[in-house]
Amino acid sequence: MIYLDNSSTTEPYEKVLDVYKQTSSRYFGNPSSLHRLGTETEQLLEAAAQQIKKTLGLKNYDIVFTSGATEANNAALKGAAWANMNKGRHIIASAIEHPSVTETLDQLTELIGFEVTYLPVDQDGFVSLKDVKAAIRPDTIIVSVMHVNNEVGSIQPIKEIGGLLKQHGNILFHVDHVQGIHKVPLSIEEAGIDLCTISGHKFHGLKGTGALIVKKGTRLIPLITGGSQQKGVRAGTEHTAGAVSLAKAVNLSARDMNERLSSVEAAKNALMERLCRTDGVVINTPAENSAPHIINFSVPGVKAEVLLHMLEEKGIYVSTTAACSAREHKPSRVLLQMNKGEQIASSSIRVSLNFSHTADITEPFMAALVPAVQKLKKMMR
Ligand code: PMP
């Protein structure tokens, strides 16, 4: 099997599984309990948060452990919107955000009367700083722009947007960093990000683990109410083993980024180069300023799902659009926003790599793809 669907989810590191099991059995105390087992577990949670902060170079931030990025995006946007709705009810977001952002914003619009300005993207999937600037109003309270798009890999100008927002002290900056972490360097602190979302299972951690990184002093109304765990921002007995496993995955993938990112990049470049020369294939990932692990291409006229299953027969696993939308069988919303048209948006395949990949995957991938494309094209004639 060649697993090329790493933007959907990744295989957990063996050490992450070990640490999860050890923590679950040895530190099963409730971190809120006052006895020794509780205190030790609480210290372990704190150590996990410290380790994440150290690895990501965060001095002035708190870590709120969540069940993943969907919860972190909801907690960030609803929490900040509710806390600041007396100051204004306008939010700015890119038009190609993940549904955990867009659906959350739609809910704020429908239920509480927020207004959202969606920033358009160009043909390569980039937001422009000029559009962000033009969209800012006196009642804007949040700007939410993802770091790396999960379907096409375009890298947004986060540092520049953060720089612009430094002149607007009343606007909070939220970044969905799910596809960018340890793939594309970003200093959360330097970019002036107030709220930043990460998800463990996208970097060889476990599903059901993630975090919202919150700049100290940022007021959020808790999405999940109850006990006073996690400084009152996220109620519920903490998932200690999940938090420790997340810290482990952050650490190990930081090491992999340092040691192996260049070979992932080489794999992407080799694949892109071959795909460019393949009849019937159109590349949707921008040639520049795109993440090293995502390649999106279309075979116009061919149903992406059919091609996906033909590749699967050869032991190659890819995805059509993002995994969470794949079962809807709709054209890619991201590609439509990029003005690629219905045909390209209905025939797109995403290949997403992990740290184990090198340019060696090019041959087996092309050996499976080319005859499949030729066969499908012939059937269409
Ligand atoms: N944001 C982005 C950019 C994603 O790619 C995903 C996963 N598809 C999510 C958010 C949601 O992540 P999770 O599965 O951890 O809820």
Coordinates of C-alpha atoms and ligand atoms in Angstrom, one line a residue:
M1 CA 0.0 0.0 0.0
I2 CA 1.2 3.5 -0.8
Y3 CA -0.8 5.8 1.5
L4 CA -1.1 9.3 0.0
D5 CA -4.0 10.7 2.0
N6 CA -2.0 12.3 4.8
S7 CA -4.0 15.6 4.8
S8 CA -7.0 13.5 5.8
T9 CA -5.2 11.8 8.6
T10 CA -1.8 10.2 9.4
E11 CA -0.6 7.0 10.9
P12 CA 0.3 7.6 14.5
Y13 CA 3.9 7.4 15.6
E14 CA 4.6 4.2 17.6
K15 CA 6.0 6.3 20.4
V16 CA 2.7 8.3 20.5
L17 CA 0.8 5.1 21.0
D18 CA 3.2 3.9 23.7
V19 CA 3.0 7.2 25.6
Y20 CA -0.8 7.1 25.4
K21 CA -1.0 3.6 26.8
Q22 CA 1.5 4.3 29.6
T23 CA -0.2 7.6 30.6
S24 CA -3.6 6.0 30.6
S25 CA -2.6 3.2 32.9
R26 CA -0.1 4.9 35.2
Y27 CA -1.7 8.4 35.5
F28 CA -5.4 7.6 35.6
G29 CA -6.1 10.1 38.4
N30 CA -8.5 13.0 37.8
P31 CA -6.3 16.1 37.5
S32 CA -8.8 18.0 39.7
S33 CA -8.4 15.5 42.6
L34 CA -6.5 16.8 45.6
H35 CA -4.6 13.5 46.4
R36 CA -1.2 12.6 45.0
L37 CA -2.5 10.7 42.0
G38 CA -4.6 13.7 41.0
T39 CA -1.7 16.2 41.6
E40 CA 0.7 14.0 39.6
T41 CA -1.7 13.9 36.7
E42 CA -2.2 17.6 36.8
Q43 CA 1.5 18.1 36.7
L44 CA 1.8 15.9 33.7
L45 CA -0.9 17.9 31.9
E46 CA 1.0 21.1 32.6
A47 CA 4.2 19.5 31.4
A48 CA 2.5 18.6 28.2
A49 CA 1.4 22.2 27.7
Q50 CA 4.9 23.5 28.5
Q51 CA 6.4 21.1 26.0
I52 CA 4.1 22.2 23.2
K53 CA 4.8 25.8 24.0
K54 CA 8.6 25.2 24.0
T55 CA 8.5 23.3 20.7
L56 CA 6.4 25.9 19.0
G57 CA 8.4 28.8 20.5
L58 CA 5.4 30.2 22.4
K59 CA 6.1 32.5 25.4
N60 CA 2.9 34.5 25.8
Y61 CA 0.3 31.8 25.2
D62 CA -1.9 29.2 26.9
I63 CA -2.7 25.8 25.5
V64 CA -6.3 24.7 25.7
F65 CA -6.5 21.0 24.9
T66 CA -9.5 20.1 22.7
S67 CA -10.9 17.0 20.9
G68 CA -9.4 18.2 17.7
A69 CA -9.4 21.1 15.2
T70 CA -13.2 21.2 14.7
E71 CA -13.7 21.9 18.4
A72 CA -10.8 24.3 18.5
N73 CA -12.1 26.3 15.5
N74 CA -15.6 26.4 17.1
A75 CA -14.2 27.4 20.5
A76 CA -12.1 30.1 19.0
L77 CA -14.7 31.7 16.8
K78 CA -17.8 31.3 19.0
G79 CA -15.8 32.0 22.1
A80 CA -14.3 35.2 20.7
A81 CA -17.6 36.3 19.0
W82 CA -19.6 35.9 22.1
A83 CA -17.0 37.7 24.3
N84 CA -16.8 40.7 21.9
M85 CA -20.3 41.0 20.4
N86 CA -20.9 44.2 22.3
K87 CA -18.0 45.8 20.4
G88 CA -19.1 44.7 16.9
R89 CA -20.6 41.8 15.0
H90 CA -18.5 41.7 11.8
I91 CA -16.1 38.9 11.0
I92 CA -13.7 38.5 8.1
A93 CA -12.7 35.0 6.8
S94 CA -11.3 33.6 3.6
A95 CA -13.7 31.9 1.2
I96 CA -11.8 28.7 1.3
E97 CA -11.7 28.0 5.0
H98 CA -12.5 24.5 6.3
P99 CA -16.2 23.8 7.0
S100 CA -15.5 23.8 10.8
V101 CA -14.9 27.6 10.3
T102 CA -17.5 28.4 7.6
E103 CA -20.3 26.4 9.2
T104 CA -19.5 28.0 12.6
L105 CA -19.6 31.5 11.0
D106 CA -22.9 30.6 9.2
Q107 CA -24.4 29.7 12.6
L108 CA -23.2 33.0 14.2
T109 CA -24.8 34.8 11.2
E110 CA -28.1 33.0 11.4
L111 CA -28.5 32.8 15.1
I112 CA -27.0 36.0 16.4
G113 CA -27.0 38.3 13.4
F114 CA -23.2 38.4 12.8
E115 CA -22.1 39.6 9.4
V116 CA -19.3 37.8 7.6
T117 CA -17.2 39.1 4.8
Y118 CA -15.7 36.2 2.8
L119 CA -12.4 37.2 1.1
P120 CA -12.1 35.9 -2.4
V121 CA -9.1 33.9 -3.6
D122 CA -7.3 34.2 -6.9
Q123 CA -6.8 31.3 -9.4
D124 CA -4.0 29.9 -7.3
G125 CA -6.0 30.0 -4.0
F126 CA -4.4 33.0 -2.4
V127 CA -6.1 35.7 -0.4
S128 CA -4.8 39.2 -1.0
L129 CA -3.7 41.6 1.8
K130 CA -5.4 44.4 -0.1
D131 CA -8.7 42.6 0.2
V132 CA -8.2 42.0 4.0
K133 CA -7.5 45.7 4.4
A134 CA -10.5 46.8 2.4
A135 CA -12.8 44.4 4.3
I136 CA -11.9 45.9 7.8
R137 CA -14.8 47.9 9.3
P138 CA -15.1 49.7 12.7
D139 CA -17.2 46.8 13.9
T140 CA -14.8 44.0 12.8
I141 CA -13.9 41.9 15.8
I142 CA -12.3 38.7 14.2
V143 CA -10.2 37.9 11.1
S144 CA -9.9 34.2 10.4
V145 CA -7.5 32.9 7.7
M146 CA -6.1 29.4 7.5
H147 CA -2.3 29.0 7.1
V148 CA -2.3 26.3 4.5
N149 CA -5.4 25.3 2.5
N150 CA -6.2 21.6 3.0
E151 CA -7.3 20.9 -0.6
V152 CA -4.7 22.7 -2.8
G153 CA -1.9 23.6 -0.3
S154 CA -1.8 27.3 -1.0
I155 CA 0.1 29.2 1.8
Q156 CA -1.7 32.3 2.9
P157 CA 0.2 35.5 3.8
I158 CA -0.3 35.1 7.6
K159 CA 2.6 37.1 8.7
E160 CA 1.5 40.1 6.5
I161 CA -2.1 39.9 7.7
G162 CA -0.9 39.7 11.3
G163 CA 1.3 42.8 10.6
L164 CA -1.7 44.7 9.3
L165 CA -3.9 43.6 12.2
K166 CA -1.3 45.0 14.7
Q167 CA -2.6 48.4 13.7
H168 CA -6.2 47.3 14.7
G169 CA -5.9 46.4 18.4
N170 CA -9.6 45.5 18.7
I171 CA -9.5 42.7 16.1
L172 CA -8.6 39.2 17.1
F173 CA -6.6 37.1 14.6
H174 CA -7.5 33.4 14.3
V175 CA -5.5 31.0 12.2
D176 CA -6.4 27.4 11.4
H177 CA -2.8 26.0 11.4
V178 CA -3.9 22.4 10.9
Q179 CA -2.2 21.7 7.6
G180 CA 0.7 24.1 8.1
I181 CA 2.2 22.9 11.4
H182 CA 5.6 21.4 10.9
K183 CA 5.2 21.6 7.1
V184 CA 5.5 25.3 6.5
P185 CA 7.4 27.5 9.0
L186 CA 5.3 30.0 10.9
S187 CA 6.1 31.9 14.0
I188 CA 2.7 32.2 15.8
E189 CA 4.1 34.8 18.1
E190 CA 5.8 37.0 15.5
A191 CA 2.7 36.9 13.2
G192 CA 0.7 38.3 16.1
I193 CA -1.8 35.4 16.1
D194 CA -4.3 35.5 19.0
L195 CA -6.0 32.1 18.4
C196 CA -4.4 29.2 16.6
T197 CA -5.8 25.8 15.9
I198 CA -3.9 22.5 15.7
S199 CA -5.0 18.8 15.3
G200 CA -3.0 15.8 16.5
H201 CA -4.1 13.3 13.9
K202 CA -2.7 15.5 11.1
F203 CA 0.9 15.1 12.3
H204 CA 1.0 11.5 13.5
G205 CA -0.8 12.0 16.8
L206 CA -4.1 10.6 17.7
K207 CA -7.7 11.4 16.5
G208 CA -9.6 13.1 19.2
T209 CA -6.6 15.2 20.3
G210 CA -5.9 18.9 19.4
A211 CA -5.5 22.3 20.9
L212 CA -6.4 25.9 20.7
I213 CA -3.4 28.1 21.3
V214 CA -4.6 31.3 23.0
K215 CA -2.6 34.5 23.4
K216 CA -2.6 35.4 27.1
G217 CA -5.3 37.9 28.0
T218 CA -7.6 36.9 25.1
R219 CA -11.1 36.6 26.5
L220 CA -13.2 33.7 25.3
I221 CA -16.6 32.6 26.4
P222 CA -16.3 28.8 26.9
L223 CA -17.9 26.7 24.2
I224 CA -18.2 23.8 26.7
T225 CA -19.4 24.8 30.1
G226 CA -19.2 22.9 33.3
G227 CA -16.3 22.6 35.8
S228 CA -13.4 25.0 36.0
Q229 CA -10.9 22.8 34.2
Q230 CA -8.4 24.4 31.8
K231 CA -8.7 27.8 33.4
G232 CA -12.4 27.8 32.8
V233 CA -12.1 27.9 29.0
R234 CA -12.9 24.2 28.4
A235 CA -14.9 22.3 30.9
G236 CA -14.7 18.5 31.4
T237 CA -12.2 16.1 32.9
E238 CA -9.1 16.5 30.9
H239 CA -8.0 13.8 28.4
T240 CA -4.6 13.6 30.1
A241 CA -3.3 10.8 27.9
G242 CA -4.5 12.6 24.8
A243 CA -2.7 15.8 25.9
V244 CA 0.5 13.9 26.6
S245 CA 0.3 12.1 23.3
L246 CA -0.3 15.4 21.5
A247 CA 2.9 16.9 23.1
K248 CA 4.8 13.8 22.0
A249 CA 3.5 14.1 18.4
V250 CA 4.4 17.8 18.3
N251 CA 7.9 17.0 19.4
L252 CA 8.5 14.1 17.0
S253 CA 7.0 15.9 14.0
A254 CA 9.2 18.9 14.8
R255 CA 12.2 16.6 14.6
D256 CA 10.9 15.1 11.4
M257 CA 10.4 18.5 9.9
N258 CA 14.1 19.3 10.5
E259 CA 15.4 16.1 9.2
R260 CA 13.1 15.1 6.4
L261 CA 11.1 18.0 5.0
S262 CA 13.6 18.4 2.1
S263 CA 12.9 14.9 0.9
V264 CA 9.2 15.4 1.1
E265 CA 9.7 18.5 -1.0
A266 CA 11.8 16.6 -3.5
A267 CA 9.0 14.0 -3.7
K268 CA 6.4 16.7 -4.4
N269 CA 8.6 18.4 -7.0
A270 CA 9.2 15.1 -8.8
L271 CA 5.5 14.3 -8.8
M272 CA 4.5 17.7 -10.0
E273 CA 7.1 17.6 -12.8
R274 CA 5.8 14.3 -14.1
L275 CA 2.1 15.3 -13.7
C276 CA 2.8 18.5 -15.7
R277 CA 3.9 16.3 -18.6
T278 CA 1.0 13.9 -18.4
D279 CA -1.7 14.2 -21.1
G280 CA -5.1 15.1 -19.7
V281 CA -3.8 16.2 -16.3
V282 CA -4.3 19.8 -15.0
I283 CA -2.5 20.8 -11.9
N284 CA -4.5 22.9 -9.4
T285 CA -1.8 23.3 -6.7
P286 CA 0.1 26.6 -7.2
A287 CA 3.6 26.2 -8.6
E288 CA 5.0 28.6 -5.9
N289 CA 4.0 29.3 -2.3
S290 CA 2.4 25.9 -1.7
A291 CA 2.9 23.4 1.1
P292 CA 5.4 20.7 0.5
H293 CA 3.0 17.8 1.2
I294 CA -0.1 18.6 -1.0
I295 CA -0.6 18.1 -4.7
N296 CA -4.0 18.7 -6.2
F297 CA -4.7 17.9 -9.9
S298 CA -7.7 17.2 -12.1
V299 CA -8.4 15.0 -15.1
P300 CA -11.2 17.0 -16.7
G301 CA -14.1 14.9 -17.9
V302 CA -13.1 12.0 -15.6
K303 CA -15.0 11.4 -12.3
A304 CA -12.5 11.8 -9.5
E305 CA -14.1 9.0 -7.6
V306 CA -13.7 6.5 -10.4
L307 CA -10.0 7.4 -10.7
L308 CA -9.6 7.1 -7.0
H309 CA -10.9 3.6 -7.0
M310 CA -8.7 2.6 -10.0
L311 CA -5.7 3.8 -8.0
E312 CA -6.9 2.0 -5.0
E313 CA -6.9 -1.3 -7.0
K314 CA -3.2 -0.7 -7.5
G315 CA -2.7 -0.2 -3.8
I316 CA -2.5 3.6 -3.9
Y317 CA -4.7 5.6 -1.6
V318 CA -5.5 9.3 -2.4
S319 CA -8.6 11.5 -1.9
T320 CA -10.9 13.4 -4.0
T321 CA -11.7 16.7 -2.1
A322 CA -11.1 17.0 1.6
A323 CA -12.0 13.8 3.4
C324 CA -14.9 15.4 5.4
S325 CA -16.6 16.5 2.1
A326 CA -15.7 13.5 0.0
R327 CA -18.9 11.6 0.8
E328 CA -21.1 14.6 -0.3
H329 CA -20.1 13.9 -4.0
K330 CA -20.1 17.6 -4.8
P331 CA -17.6 19.6 -6.8
S332 CA -14.8 21.0 -4.7
R333 CA -16.0 24.3 -3.1
V334 CA -12.3 25.4 -2.9
L335 CA -11.7 24.9 -6.6
L336 CA -15.0 26.6 -7.5
Q337 CA -13.8 29.6 -5.4
M338 CA -10.6 29.5 -7.3
N339 CA -12.7 30.0 -10.5
K340 CA -11.5 26.7 -12.0
G341 CA -15.0 25.8 -13.2
E342 CA -17.3 22.9 -12.6
Q343 CA -15.4 20.3 -14.7
I344 CA -12.1 20.8 -12.9
A345 CA -13.8 21.1 -9.5
S346 CA -15.6 17.7 -10.1
S347 CA -12.5 15.8 -11.2
S348 CA -9.9 16.7 -8.6
I349 CA -7.6 14.3 -6.9
R350 CA -5.5 15.2 -3.8
V351 CA -2.2 13.5 -3.1
S352 CA -0.9 14.3 0.3
L353 CA 2.5 13.1 1.5
N354 CA 4.1 12.4 4.9
F355 CA 7.7 12.5 6.2
S356 CA 8.5 9.0 5.1
H357 CA 8.1 9.9 1.4
T358 CA 10.9 10.5 -1.0
A359 CA 11.1 11.0 -4.8
D360 CA 11.0 7.2 -5.0
I361 CA 7.2 7.2 -4.9
T362 CA 7.1 8.9 -8.3
E363 CA 7.5 5.8 -10.4
P364 CA 4.9 3.5 -8.7
F365 CA 2.5 6.4 -8.6
M366 CA 2.8 7.3 -12.3
A367 CA 2.8 3.6 -13.3
A368 CA -0.7 3.4 -11.7
L369 CA -2.0 6.8 -12.8
V370 CA -1.1 7.0 -16.5
P371 CA -2.8 3.7 -17.7
A372 CA -5.8 4.5 -15.5
V373 CA -6.2 8.0 -17.1
Q374 CA -5.7 6.6 -20.6
K375 CA -8.3 3.9 -20.0
L376 CA -10.9 6.4 -18.7
K377 CA -10.2 8.8 -21.5
K378 CA -10.7 6.1 -24.1
M379 CA -14.0 5.1 -22.5
M380 CA -15.1 8.7 -22.8
R381 CA -14.5 8.9 -26.5
Ligands
PMP1 N1 -9.1 22.5 9.5 C1 -8.5 22.0 8.5 C2 -7.7 22.9 7.6 C3 -8.5 20.6 8.3 O1 -7.8 20.1 7.2 C4 -9.2 19.8 9.1 C5 -9.3 18.3 8.9 N2 -9.9 17.9 7.7 C6 -9.9 20.4 10.2 C7 -9.8 21.7 10.4 C8 -10.7 19.5 11.2 O2 -9.8 18.8 12.0 P1 -10.3 17.6 13.0 O3 -10.4 16.4 12.2 O4 -9.2 17.5 14.0 O5 -11.6 18.1 13.6

